[in-house]
Amino acid sequence: MTNASKTHLILDTCCDLPFEMLNREEVELVNFPYIMSDGEHLDDLYQTTAPHEFFQAMRKGEAPTTSQVPMAVYLDAFTRAAQSGVPTACLCFSSGLSGSYDAACMALEQVKQEYPDAEIYLVDTLLASVAEALLVAEALRQLDKGLTASELAAWAEEARFFVDAEFMVEDLETLRRGGRISSGVAFAGAKLDVKPLLSIGADGKLFLRGVARGRKKGLKALAEYYQKRVQTTAVSNLVVIGDADCKKDAARLKEELLKVDPSLFVIDCNIGPVIGSHVGPGMIAVVFWGPDKREDLSVADRIARKVKNQ
């Protein structure tokens, strides 16, 4: 029998929110795996290791790799959800960066065959790391306000396009090695000797938005990006700052943002080991509610999207 008085959320650890925010009875966490020289680990939001320990290992030459969440993990989670009778929404890491969403789709299809009446809604957030964190943080707030699982899924399907993010990395080599950007983009960044500024597009993939000459100018560019694109009419004044073991820079960025708007509520996040494996130490990001990313598409991409939807 369906328990309509509750809503269950299945989330993944690539949202990089503090564990304390996700440690709730109605939330189930799916752990992404990553591999280091001593074997496979599970991203548990730094419950068994510290951010500095992980990124310091990378600085010393460790080159961790990652893989998608196995279908069996989603199969177990969805089966429990179906057997509980509690309506469930699952918010997944971007399909543009991982095959985990596809694995979740296959798992859900299989569970639906055995439990056809199971109320489980699956959403591709088209977001990653602290960009995903902003969506999840607001989803938790909406959950507390009483949205049902179907309503939460519908909300996330639309809200994902208004999550704006820009992040700076030390260089593009780690992203290139992980296949997240092309070799051509990485080569250009290395030749220019600059700090790349990247974002996540409406398709859930990374793209190079600009460059900054040095970290100091890069931090300034992040603050200016926020000031230029933040939606003053947004219901929430929540901002997420994420850093890969560069707390001093995160504090400077937070200070700059609070100069723009002292009423901001800032969540400080550590970039997790899975995302960290691809961006490397020193990455820093700002995430907020911005304009509809679907309107950022080029004319050619808008035509292609229109043709595809016909």
PDB file of C-alpha atoms in Angstrom:
ATOM      1  CA  MET A   1       0.000   0.000   0.000  1.00  0.00           C
ATOM      2  CA  THR A   2       1.321   3.443  -0.916  1.00  0.00           C
ATOM      3  CA  ASN A   3       2.243   5.677   1.998  1.00  0.00           C
ATOM      4  CA  ALA A   4       1.233   9.049   0.575  1.00  0.00           C
ATOM      5  CA  SER A   5       2.101  10.928   3.764  1.00  0.00           C
ATOM      6  CA  LYS A   6       5.816  10.588   3.126  1.00  0.00           C
ATOM      7  CA  THR A   7       8.275  11.360   0.358  1.00  0.00           C
ATOM      8  CA  HIS A   8      11.600   9.621  -0.069  1.00  0.00           C
ATOM      9  CA  LEU A   9      14.639  11.095  -1.848  1.00  0.00           C
ATOM     10  CA  ILE A  10      17.466   9.123  -3.431  1.00  0.00           C
ATOM     11  CA  LEU A  11      20.529  11.290  -3.999  1.00  0.00           C
ATOM     12  CA  ASP A  12      24.132  10.638  -4.996  1.00  0.00           C
ATOM     13  CA  THR A  13      27.335  11.659  -3.254  1.00  0.00           C
ATOM     14  CA  CYS A  14      28.518  13.644  -6.281  1.00  0.00           C
ATOM     15  CA  CYS A  15      26.289  16.489  -5.097  1.00  0.00           C
ATOM     16  CA  ASP A  16      29.173  17.299  -2.698  1.00  0.00           C
ATOM     17  CA  LEU A  17      26.946  18.764   0.013  1.00  0.00           C
ATOM     18  CA  PRO A  18      28.136  18.432   3.621  1.00  0.00           C
ATOM     19  CA  PHE A  19      27.178  15.024   4.984  1.00  0.00           C
ATOM     20  CA  GLU A  20      25.297  16.637   7.853  1.00  0.00           C
ATOM     21  CA  MET A  21      22.800  18.196   5.435  1.00  0.00           C
ATOM     22  CA  LEU A  22      22.018  14.833   3.828  1.00  0.00           C
ATOM     23  CA  ASN A  23      21.980  12.678   6.945  1.00  0.00           C
ATOM     24  CA  ARG A  24      18.186  12.541   7.113  1.00  0.00           C
ATOM     25  CA  GLU A  25      15.733   9.691   7.584  1.00  0.00           C
ATOM     26  CA  GLU A  26      13.955  10.359   4.267  1.00  0.00           C
ATOM     27  CA  VAL A  27      17.193  10.547   2.247  1.00  0.00           C
ATOM     28  CA  GLU A  28      19.127   7.604   0.823  1.00  0.00           C
ATOM     29  CA  LEU A  29      22.604   8.238  -0.540  1.00  0.00           C
ATOM     30  CA  VAL A  30      24.044   6.393  -3.521  1.00  0.00           C
ATOM     31  CA  ASN A  31      27.836   6.280  -3.278  1.00  0.00           C
ATOM     32  CA  PHE A  32      29.991   6.866  -6.350  1.00  0.00           C
ATOM     33  CA  PRO A  33      33.160   4.743  -6.548  1.00  0.00           C
ATOM     34  CA  TYR A  34      36.676   5.972  -7.200  1.00  0.00           C
ATOM     35  CA  ILE A  35      39.938   4.093  -7.551  1.00  0.00           C
ATOM     36  CA  MET A  36      43.328   4.982  -6.100  1.00  0.00           C
ATOM     37  CA  SER A  37      46.604   3.090  -6.103  1.00  0.00           C
ATOM     38  CA  ASP A  38      45.511   1.150  -2.994  1.00  0.00           C
ATOM     39  CA  GLY A  39      42.230  -0.007  -4.537  1.00  0.00           C
ATOM     40  CA  GLU A  40      38.594   1.040  -4.847  1.00  0.00           C
ATOM     41  CA  HIS A  41      36.948   3.482  -2.455  1.00  0.00           C
ATOM     42  CA  LEU A  42      33.411   4.812  -2.087  1.00  0.00           C
ATOM     43  CA  ASP A  43      32.720   8.518  -1.981  1.00  0.00           C
ATOM     44  CA  ASP A  44      31.150   8.932   1.461  1.00  0.00           C
ATOM     45  CA  LEU A  45      31.383  12.744   1.616  1.00  0.00           C
ATOM     46  CA  TYR A  46      34.642  12.581   3.564  1.00  0.00           C
ATOM     47  CA  GLN A  47      33.384  10.478   6.446  1.00  0.00           C
ATOM     48  CA  THR A  48      36.421   8.165   6.272  1.00  0.00           C
ATOM     49  CA  THR A  49      39.061  10.526   4.910  1.00  0.00           C
ATOM     50  CA  ALA A  50      39.729  14.265   4.906  1.00  0.00           C
ATOM     51  CA  PRO A  51      39.680  16.601   1.891  1.00  0.00           C
ATOM     52  CA  HIS A  52      43.246  17.726   2.511  1.00  0.00           C
ATOM     53  CA  GLU A  53      44.430  14.119   2.709  1.00  0.00           C
ATOM     54  CA  PHE A  54      42.837  13.265  -0.638  1.00  0.00           C
ATOM     55  CA  PHE A  55      44.036  16.322  -2.555  1.00  0.00           C
ATOM     56  CA  GLN A  56      47.481  16.213  -0.979  1.00  0.00           C
ATOM     57  CA  ALA A  57      47.829  12.696  -2.376  1.00  0.00           C
ATOM     58  CA  MET A  58      47.021  14.095  -5.824  1.00  0.00           C
ATOM     59  CA  ARG A  59      49.633  16.810  -5.365  1.00  0.00           C
ATOM     60  CA  LYS A  60      52.160  14.069  -4.632  1.00  0.00           C
ATOM     61  CA  GLY A  61      51.368  12.208  -7.848  1.00  0.00           C
ATOM     62  CA  GLU A  62      48.295  10.112  -7.089  1.00  0.00           C
ATOM     63  CA  ALA A  63      46.054   9.944 -10.162  1.00  0.00           C
ATOM     64  CA  PRO A  64      42.673   8.602  -9.024  1.00  0.00           C
ATOM     65  CA  THR A  65      40.139   7.376 -11.550  1.00  0.00           C
ATOM     66  CA  THR A  66      36.378   7.055 -11.311  1.00  0.00           C
ATOM     67  CA  SER A  67      33.575   4.874 -12.618  1.00  0.00           C
ATOM     68  CA  GLN A  68      29.820   5.102 -12.772  1.00  0.00           C
ATOM     69  CA  VAL A  69      27.505   3.812 -10.092  1.00  0.00           C
ATOM     70  CA  PRO A  70      26.826   0.124 -10.858  1.00  0.00           C
ATOM     71  CA  MET A  71      23.316  -0.676 -12.006  1.00  0.00           C
ATOM     72  CA  ALA A  72      23.007  -3.142  -9.118  1.00  0.00           C
ATOM     73  CA  VAL A  73      23.301  -0.291  -6.604  1.00  0.00           C
ATOM     74  CA  TYR A  74      20.372   1.553  -8.149  1.00  0.00           C
ATOM     75  CA  LEU A  75      18.481  -1.725  -8.477  1.00  0.00           C
ATOM     76  CA  ASP A  76      18.785  -2.300  -4.727  1.00  0.00           C
ATOM     77  CA  ALA A  77      17.792   1.279  -3.896  1.00  0.00           C
ATOM     78  CA  PHE A  78      14.750   1.256  -6.193  1.00  0.00           C
ATOM     79  CA  THR A  79      13.655  -2.170  -4.975  1.00  0.00           C
ATOM     80  CA  ARG A  80      13.691  -0.966  -1.371  1.00  0.00           C
ATOM     81  CA  ALA A  81      11.753   2.123  -2.407  1.00  0.00           C
ATOM     82  CA  ALA A  82       9.147   0.029  -4.226  1.00  0.00           C
ATOM     83  CA  GLN A  83       8.777  -2.390  -1.319  1.00  0.00           C
ATOM     84  CA  SER A  84       8.405   0.473   1.175  1.00  0.00           C
ATOM     85  CA  GLY A  85       5.428   1.895  -0.693  1.00  0.00           C
ATOM     86  CA  VAL A  86       6.788   5.404  -0.109  1.00  0.00           C
ATOM     87  CA  PRO A  87       6.699   7.685  -3.196  1.00  0.00           C
ATOM     88  CA  THR A  88      10.297   8.387  -4.186  1.00  0.00           C
ATOM     89  CA  ALA A  89      12.161  10.929  -6.275  1.00  0.00           C
ATOM     90  CA  CYS A  90      15.712  10.211  -7.418  1.00  0.00           C
ATOM     91  CA  LEU A  91      17.936  13.106  -8.495  1.00  0.00           C
ATOM     92  CA  CYS A  92      20.869  11.874 -10.586  1.00  0.00           C
ATOM     93  CA  PHE A  93      24.279  13.241 -11.481  1.00  0.00           C
ATOM     94  CA  SER A  94      24.452  14.696 -15.001  1.00  0.00           C
ATOM     95  CA  SER A  95      24.103  12.243 -17.874  1.00  0.00           C
ATOM     96  CA  GLY A  96      26.440  14.565 -19.768  1.00  0.00           C
ATOM     97  CA  LEU A  97      29.326  13.544 -17.523  1.00  0.00           C
ATOM     98  CA  SER A  98      28.566   9.989 -16.414  1.00  0.00           C
ATOM     99  CA  GLY A  99      26.714   6.872 -17.472  1.00  0.00           C
ATOM    100  CA  SER A 100      25.186   6.528 -14.000  1.00  0.00           C
ATOM    101  CA  TYR A 101      21.866   8.039 -15.085  1.00  0.00           C
ATOM    102  CA  ASP A 102      21.570   5.441 -17.853  1.00  0.00           C
ATOM    103  CA  ALA A 103      22.281   2.713 -15.284  1.00  0.00           C
ATOM    104  CA  ALA A 104      19.556   4.185 -13.059  1.00  0.00           C
ATOM    105  CA  CYS A 105      17.091   4.184 -15.983  1.00  0.00           C
ATOM    106  CA  MET A 106      17.751   0.509 -16.693  1.00  0.00           C
ATOM    107  CA  ALA A 107      17.432  -0.359 -13.006  1.00  0.00           C
ATOM    108  CA  LEU A 108      14.141   1.487 -12.695  1.00  0.00           C
ATOM    109  CA  GLU A 109      12.737  -0.225 -15.771  1.00  0.00           C
ATOM    110  CA  GLN A 110      13.608  -3.587 -14.262  1.00  0.00           C
ATOM    111  CA  VAL A 111      12.052  -2.720 -10.885  1.00  0.00           C
ATOM    112  CA  LYS A 112       8.902  -1.457 -12.581  1.00  0.00           C
ATOM    113  CA  GLN A 113       8.442  -4.863 -14.197  1.00  0.00           C
ATOM    114  CA  GLU A 114       8.182  -6.459 -10.765  1.00  0.00           C
ATOM    115  CA  TYR A 115       6.482  -3.517  -9.029  1.00  0.00           C
ATOM    116  CA  PRO A 116       4.422  -1.798 -11.759  1.00  0.00           C
ATOM    117  CA  ASP A 117       2.614   0.441  -9.280  1.00  0.00           C
ATOM    118  CA  ALA A 118       5.807   1.697  -7.613  1.00  0.00           C
ATOM    119  CA  GLU A 119       5.847   5.482  -7.473  1.00  0.00           C
ATOM    120  CA  ILE A 120       9.471   6.255  -8.332  1.00  0.00           C
ATOM    121  CA  TYR A 121      10.447   9.327 -10.336  1.00  0.00           C
ATOM    122  CA  LEU A 122      13.896   9.643 -11.891  1.00  0.00           C
ATOM    123  CA  VAL A 123      15.442  13.006 -12.810  1.00  0.00           C
ATOM    124  CA  ASP A 124      18.623  13.732 -14.751  1.00  0.00           C
ATOM    125  CA  THR A 125      19.773  16.900 -12.978  1.00  0.00           C
ATOM    126  CA  LEU A 126      22.181  17.781 -15.821  1.00  0.00           C
ATOM    127  CA  LEU A 127      24.341  19.117 -12.991  1.00  0.00           C
ATOM    128  CA  ALA A 128      27.446  18.026 -11.122  1.00  0.00           C
ATOM    129  CA  SER A 129      29.234  18.652  -7.844  1.00  0.00           C
ATOM    130  CA  VAL A 130      28.325  21.928  -6.136  1.00  0.00           C
ATOM    131  CA  ALA A 131      26.003  22.870  -9.012  1.00  0.00           C
ATOM    132  CA  GLU A 132      24.077  19.722  -8.161  1.00  0.00           C
ATOM    133  CA  ALA A 133      24.422  20.740  -4.505  1.00  0.00           C
ATOM    134  CA  LEU A 134      22.358  23.895  -4.991  1.00  0.00           C
ATOM    135  CA  LEU A 135      19.532  21.948  -6.623  1.00  0.00           C
ATOM    136  CA  VAL A 136      19.597  19.274  -3.912  1.00  0.00           C
ATOM    137  CA  ALA A 137      19.696  21.826  -1.081  1.00  0.00           C
ATOM    138  CA  GLU A 138      16.613  23.549  -2.460  1.00  0.00           C
ATOM    139  CA  ALA A 139      14.933  20.183  -3.128  1.00  0.00           C
ATOM    140  CA  LEU A 140      15.350  19.358   0.568  1.00  0.00           C
ATOM    141  CA  ARG A 141      13.726  22.666   1.448  1.00  0.00           C
ATOM    142  CA  GLN A 142      10.858  21.942  -0.922  1.00  0.00           C
ATOM    143  CA  LEU A 143      10.532  18.498   0.630  1.00  0.00           C
ATOM    144  CA  ASP A 144      10.166  20.110   4.050  1.00  0.00           C
ATOM    145  CA  LYS A 145       7.499  22.404   2.604  1.00  0.00           C
ATOM    146  CA  GLY A 146       5.457  19.378   1.623  1.00  0.00           C
ATOM    147  CA  LEU A 147       6.084  18.681  -2.063  1.00  0.00           C
ATOM    148  CA  THR A 148       5.242  15.129  -3.073  1.00  0.00           C
ATOM    149  CA  ALA A 149       7.673  12.906  -4.954  1.00  0.00           C
ATOM    150  CA  SER A 150       5.996  13.618  -8.296  1.00  0.00           C
ATOM    151  CA  GLU A 151       5.943  17.346  -7.549  1.00  0.00           C
ATOM    152  CA  LEU A 152       9.601  17.311  -6.523  1.00  0.00           C
ATOM    153  CA  ALA A 153      10.560  15.546  -9.741  1.00  0.00           C
ATOM    154  CA  ALA A 154       8.596  18.045 -11.836  1.00  0.00           C
ATOM    155  CA  TRP A 155      10.147  20.921  -9.873  1.00  0.00           C
ATOM    156  CA  ALA A 156      13.687  19.572 -10.407  1.00  0.00           C
ATOM    157  CA  GLU A 157      13.083  19.024 -14.138  1.00  0.00           C
ATOM    158  CA  GLU A 158      12.533  22.775 -14.493  1.00  0.00           C
ATOM    159  CA  ALA A 159      14.737  24.185 -11.717  1.00  0.00           C
ATOM    160  CA  ARG A 160      17.872  22.465 -13.062  1.00  0.00           C
ATOM    161  CA  PHE A 161      18.057  24.971 -15.920  1.00  0.00           C
ATOM    162  CA  PHE A 162      18.267  27.924 -13.527  1.00  0.00           C
ATOM    163  CA  VAL A 163      21.285  26.661 -11.575  1.00  0.00           C
ATOM    164  CA  ASP A 164      24.197  28.849 -12.648  1.00  0.00           C
ATOM    165  CA  ALA A 165      27.790  27.937 -11.896  1.00  0.00           C
ATOM    166  CA  GLU A 166      31.287  28.994 -12.744  1.00  0.00           C
ATOM    167  CA  PHE A 167      34.441  27.366 -11.494  1.00  0.00           C
ATOM    168  CA  MET A 168      38.145  27.864 -11.822  1.00  0.00           C
ATOM    169  CA  VAL A 169      40.717  25.092 -12.080  1.00  0.00           C
ATOM    170  CA  GLU A 170      44.481  25.210 -11.854  1.00  0.00           C
ATOM    171  CA  ASP A 171      44.819  23.691 -15.322  1.00  0.00           C
ATOM    172  CA  LEU A 172      42.862  21.543 -17.761  1.00  0.00           C
ATOM    173  CA  GLU A 173      45.087  18.475 -17.851  1.00  0.00           C
ATOM    174  CA  THR A 174      43.175  16.527 -15.184  1.00  0.00           C
ATOM    175  CA  LEU A 175      39.874  17.191 -16.957  1.00  0.00           C
ATOM    176  CA  ARG A 176      41.412  16.153 -20.278  1.00  0.00           C
ATOM    177  CA  ARG A 177      42.802  12.945 -18.828  1.00  0.00           C
ATOM    178  CA  GLY A 178      39.355  12.053 -17.501  1.00  0.00           C
ATOM    179  CA  GLY A 179      37.739  12.716 -20.872  1.00  0.00           C
ATOM    180  CA  ARG A 180      35.635  15.636 -19.592  1.00  0.00           C
ATOM    181  CA  ILE A 181      37.041  18.127 -22.109  1.00  0.00           C
ATOM    182  CA  SER A 182      38.757  17.795 -25.473  1.00  0.00           C
ATOM    183  CA  SER A 183      42.511  17.630 -25.931  1.00  0.00           C
ATOM    184  CA  GLY A 184      42.333  20.748 -28.103  1.00  0.00           C
ATOM    185  CA  VAL A 185      40.798  22.843 -25.340  1.00  0.00           C
ATOM    186  CA  ALA A 186      43.314  21.534 -22.812  1.00  0.00           C
ATOM    187  CA  PHE A 187      46.234  22.248 -25.167  1.00  0.00           C
ATOM    188  CA  ALA A 188      45.047  25.821 -25.764  1.00  0.00           C
ATOM    189  CA  GLY A 189      44.710  26.427 -22.021  1.00  0.00           C
ATOM    190  CA  ALA A 190      48.209  25.126 -21.338  1.00  0.00           C
ATOM    191  CA  LYS A 191      49.757  27.259 -24.072  1.00  0.00           C
ATOM    192  CA  LEU A 192      48.088  30.403 -22.780  1.00  0.00           C
ATOM    193  CA  ASP A 193      49.272  29.706 -19.200  1.00  0.00           C
ATOM    194  CA  VAL A 194      45.997  30.898 -17.671  1.00  0.00           C
ATOM    195  CA  LYS A 195      43.453  29.779 -15.093  1.00  0.00           C
ATOM    196  CA  PRO A 196      40.491  28.281 -16.978  1.00  0.00           C
ATOM    197  CA  LEU A 197      36.948  29.309 -16.030  1.00  0.00           C
ATOM    198  CA  LEU A 198      34.357  26.646 -16.828  1.00  0.00           C
ATOM    199  CA  SER A 199      30.628  26.139 -16.501  1.00  0.00           C
ATOM    200  CA  ILE A 200      27.951  23.490 -17.059  1.00  0.00           C
ATOM    201  CA  GLY A 201      25.689  23.919 -20.058  1.00  0.00           C
ATOM    202  CA  ALA A 202      22.017  23.103 -20.494  1.00  0.00           C
ATOM    203  CA  ASP A 203      23.105  19.705 -21.855  1.00  0.00           C
ATOM    204  CA  GLY A 204      24.870  18.842 -18.614  1.00  0.00           C
ATOM    205  CA  LYS A 205      28.346  19.009 -20.137  1.00  0.00           C
ATOM    206  CA  LEU A 206      31.310  21.203 -19.257  1.00  0.00           C
ATOM    207  CA  PHE A 207      32.425  24.057 -21.436  1.00  0.00           C
ATOM    208  CA  LEU A 208      35.178  26.648 -21.237  1.00  0.00           C
ATOM    209  CA  ARG A 209      33.592  30.030 -20.523  1.00  0.00           C
ATOM    210  CA  GLY A 210      36.759  32.113 -20.214  1.00  0.00           C
ATOM    211  CA  VAL A 211      40.191  32.435 -18.682  1.00  0.00           C
ATOM    212  CA  ALA A 212      41.897  34.500 -16.025  1.00  0.00           C
ATOM    213  CA  ARG A 213      45.559  35.383 -15.690  1.00  0.00           C
ATOM    214  CA  GLY A 214      46.322  34.214 -12.182  1.00  0.00           C
ATOM    215  CA  ARG A 215      44.213  33.034  -9.235  1.00  0.00           C
ATOM    216  CA  LYS A 216      43.650  36.507  -7.814  1.00  0.00           C
ATOM    217  CA  LYS A 217      42.060  37.687 -11.061  1.00  0.00           C
ATOM    218  CA  GLY A 218      40.248  34.384 -11.297  1.00  0.00           C
ATOM    219  CA  LEU A 219      38.588  34.869  -7.913  1.00  0.00           C
ATOM    220  CA  LYS A 220      37.593  38.365  -8.961  1.00  0.00           C
ATOM    221  CA  ALA A 221      36.123  36.961 -12.177  1.00  0.00           C
ATOM    222  CA  LEU A 222      34.019  34.463 -10.202  1.00  0.00           C
ATOM    223  CA  ALA A 223      32.621  37.254  -8.033  1.00  0.00           C
ATOM    224  CA  GLU A 224      31.914  39.391 -11.089  1.00  0.00           C
ATOM    225  CA  TYR A 225      30.214  36.455 -12.808  1.00  0.00           C
ATOM    226  CA  TYR A 226      27.886  36.081  -9.840  1.00  0.00           C
ATOM    227  CA  GLN A 227      27.123  39.799  -9.723  1.00  0.00           C
ATOM    228  CA  LYS A 228      26.365  39.882 -13.449  1.00  0.00           C
ATOM    229  CA  ARG A 229      24.108  36.839 -13.640  1.00  0.00           C
ATOM    230  CA  VAL A 230      22.431  36.386 -10.256  1.00  0.00           C
ATOM    231  CA  GLN A 231      18.670  36.749 -10.431  1.00  0.00           C
ATOM    232  CA  THR A 232      17.619  39.436  -7.959  1.00  0.00           C
ATOM    233  CA  THR A 233      14.059  38.147  -8.175  1.00  0.00           C
ATOM    234  CA  ALA A 234      15.065  34.634  -7.094  1.00  0.00           C
ATOM    235  CA  VAL A 235      13.093  33.299  -4.141  1.00  0.00           C
ATOM    236  CA  SER A 236      16.228  31.950  -2.486  1.00  0.00           C
ATOM    237  CA  ASN A 237      19.379  33.949  -1.722  1.00  0.00           C
ATOM    238  CA  LEU A 238      21.325  30.735  -1.313  1.00  0.00           C
ATOM    239  CA  VAL A 239      24.839  30.551  -2.754  1.00  0.00           C
ATOM    240  CA  VAL A 240      27.134  27.545  -2.760  1.00  0.00           C
ATOM    241  CA  ILE A 241      30.919  27.883  -2.712  1.00  0.00           C
ATOM    242  CA  GLY A 242      32.921  24.748  -3.354  1.00  0.00           C
ATOM    243  CA  ASP A 243      36.674  24.307  -3.060  1.00  0.00           C
ATOM    244  CA  ALA A 244      39.197  21.544  -3.628  1.00  0.00           C
ATOM    245  CA  ASP A 245      41.425  22.090  -0.598  1.00  0.00           C
ATOM    246  CA  CYS A 246      41.864  25.856  -1.006  1.00  0.00           C
ATOM    247  CA  LYS A 247      39.992  27.244   1.994  1.00  0.00           C
ATOM    248  CA  LYS A 248      41.726  30.624   1.976  1.00  0.00           C
ATOM    249  CA  ASP A 249      40.551  31.303  -1.565  1.00  0.00           C
ATOM    250  CA  ALA A 250      37.051  30.134  -0.649  1.00  0.00           C
ATOM    251  CA  ALA A 251      37.023  32.595   2.254  1.00  0.00           C
ATOM    252  CA  ARG A 252      38.152  35.429  -0.038  1.00  0.00           C
ATOM    253  CA  LEU A 253      35.437  34.609  -2.560  1.00  0.00           C
ATOM    254  CA  LYS A 254      32.810  34.476   0.173  1.00  0.00           C
ATOM    255  CA  GLU A 255      33.949  37.873   1.417  1.00  0.00           C
ATOM    256  CA  GLU A 256      33.607  39.352  -2.077  1.00  0.00           C
ATOM    257  CA  LEU A 257      30.105  37.914  -2.520  1.00  0.00           C
ATOM    258  CA  LEU A 258      28.941  39.244   0.849  1.00  0.00           C
ATOM    259  CA  LYS A 259      30.115  42.703  -0.202  1.00  0.00           C
ATOM    260  CA  VAL A 260      27.650  42.445  -3.100  1.00  0.00           C
ATOM    261  CA  ASP A 261      24.817  41.137  -0.915  1.00  0.00           C
ATOM    262  CA  PRO A 262      25.305  40.877   2.874  1.00  0.00           C
ATOM    263  CA  SER A 263      22.060  38.890   3.181  1.00  0.00           C
ATOM    264  CA  LEU A 264      23.405  35.890   1.263  1.00  0.00           C
ATOM    265  CA  PHE A 265      23.197  32.474   2.877  1.00  0.00           C
ATOM    266  CA  VAL A 266      26.381  30.696   1.825  1.00  0.00           C
ATOM    267  CA  ILE A 267      26.938  26.951   1.995  1.00  0.00           C
ATOM    268  CA  ASP A 268      30.619  26.017   2.049  1.00  0.00           C
ATOM    269  CA  CYS A 269      31.297  22.656   0.394  1.00  0.00           C
ATOM    270  CA  ASN A 270      34.322  20.471  -0.103  1.00  0.00           C
ATOM    271  CA  ILE A 271      34.741  19.173  -3.624  1.00  0.00           C
ATOM    272  CA  GLY A 272      34.390  15.422  -3.243  1.00  0.00           C
ATOM    273  CA  PRO A 273      36.925  12.798  -4.293  1.00  0.00           C
ATOM    274  CA  VAL A 274      35.012  11.749  -7.424  1.00  0.00           C
ATOM    275  CA  ILE A 275      34.730  15.260  -8.844  1.00  0.00           C
ATOM    276  CA  GLY A 276      38.120  16.064  -7.343  1.00  0.00           C
ATOM    277  CA  SER A 277      39.682  13.262  -9.355  1.00  0.00           C
ATOM    278  CA  HIS A 278      38.755  15.189 -12.512  1.00  0.00           C
ATOM    279  CA  VAL A 279      39.350  18.807 -11.483  1.00  0.00           C
ATOM    280  CA  GLY A 280      42.399  18.403  -9.238  1.00  0.00           C
ATOM    281  CA  PRO A 281      43.487  20.426  -6.197  1.00  0.00           C
ATOM    282  CA  GLY A 282      42.767  24.154  -6.184  1.00  0.00           C
ATOM    283  CA  MET A 283      39.418  24.112  -7.986  1.00  0.00           C
ATOM    284  CA  ILE A 284      36.959  26.696  -6.662  1.00  0.00           C
ATOM    285  CA  ALA A 285      33.358  27.326  -7.685  1.00  0.00           C
ATOM    286  CA  VAL A 286      30.432  29.657  -7.120  1.00  0.00           C
ATOM    287  CA  VAL A 287      26.855  28.464  -7.687  1.00  0.00           C
ATOM    288  CA  PHE A 288      23.610  30.433  -7.499  1.00  0.00           C
ATOM    289  CA  TRP A 289      20.175  30.862  -9.086  1.00  0.00           C
ATOM    290  CA  GLY A 290      20.646  32.509 -12.457  1.00  0.00           C
ATOM    291  CA  PRO A 291      18.894  32.945 -15.806  1.00  0.00           C
ATOM    292  CA  ASP A 292      17.417  30.071 -17.809  1.00  0.00           C
ATOM    293  CA  LYS A 293      20.389  28.261 -19.368  1.00  0.00           C
ATOM    294  CA  ARG A 294      18.239  27.122 -22.260  1.00  0.00           C
ATOM    295  CA  GLU A 295      18.272  30.730 -23.445  1.00  0.00           C
ATOM    296  CA  ASP A 296      22.080  30.716 -23.508  1.00  0.00           C
ATOM    297  CA  LEU A 297      22.088  28.386 -26.502  1.00  0.00           C
ATOM    298  CA  SER A 298      23.468  29.652 -29.767  1.00  0.00           C
ATOM    299  CA  VAL A 299      21.089  30.180 -32.668  1.00  0.00           C
ATOM    300  CA  ALA A 300      22.392  27.003 -34.320  1.00  0.00           C
ATOM    301  CA  ASP A 301      21.863  24.967 -31.138  1.00  0.00           C
ATOM    302  CA  ARG A 302      18.344  26.356 -30.689  1.00  0.00           C
ATOM    303  CA  ILE A 303      17.464  25.285 -34.233  1.00  0.00           C
ATOM    304  CA  ALA A 304      18.956  21.846 -33.596  1.00  0.00           C
ATOM    305  CA  ARG A 305      16.972  21.494 -30.376  1.00  0.00           C
ATOM    306  CA  LYS A 306      13.767  22.501 -32.161  1.00  0.00           C
ATOM    307  CA  VAL A 307      14.376  19.988 -34.934  1.00  0.00           C
ATOM    308  CA  LYS A 308      15.193  17.252 -32.438  1.00  0.00           C
ATOM    309  CA  ASN A 309      11.975  17.850 -30.501  1.00  0.00           C
ATOM    310  CA  GLN A 310       9.771  17.741 -33.587  1.00  0.00           C
TER     311      GLN A 310
END
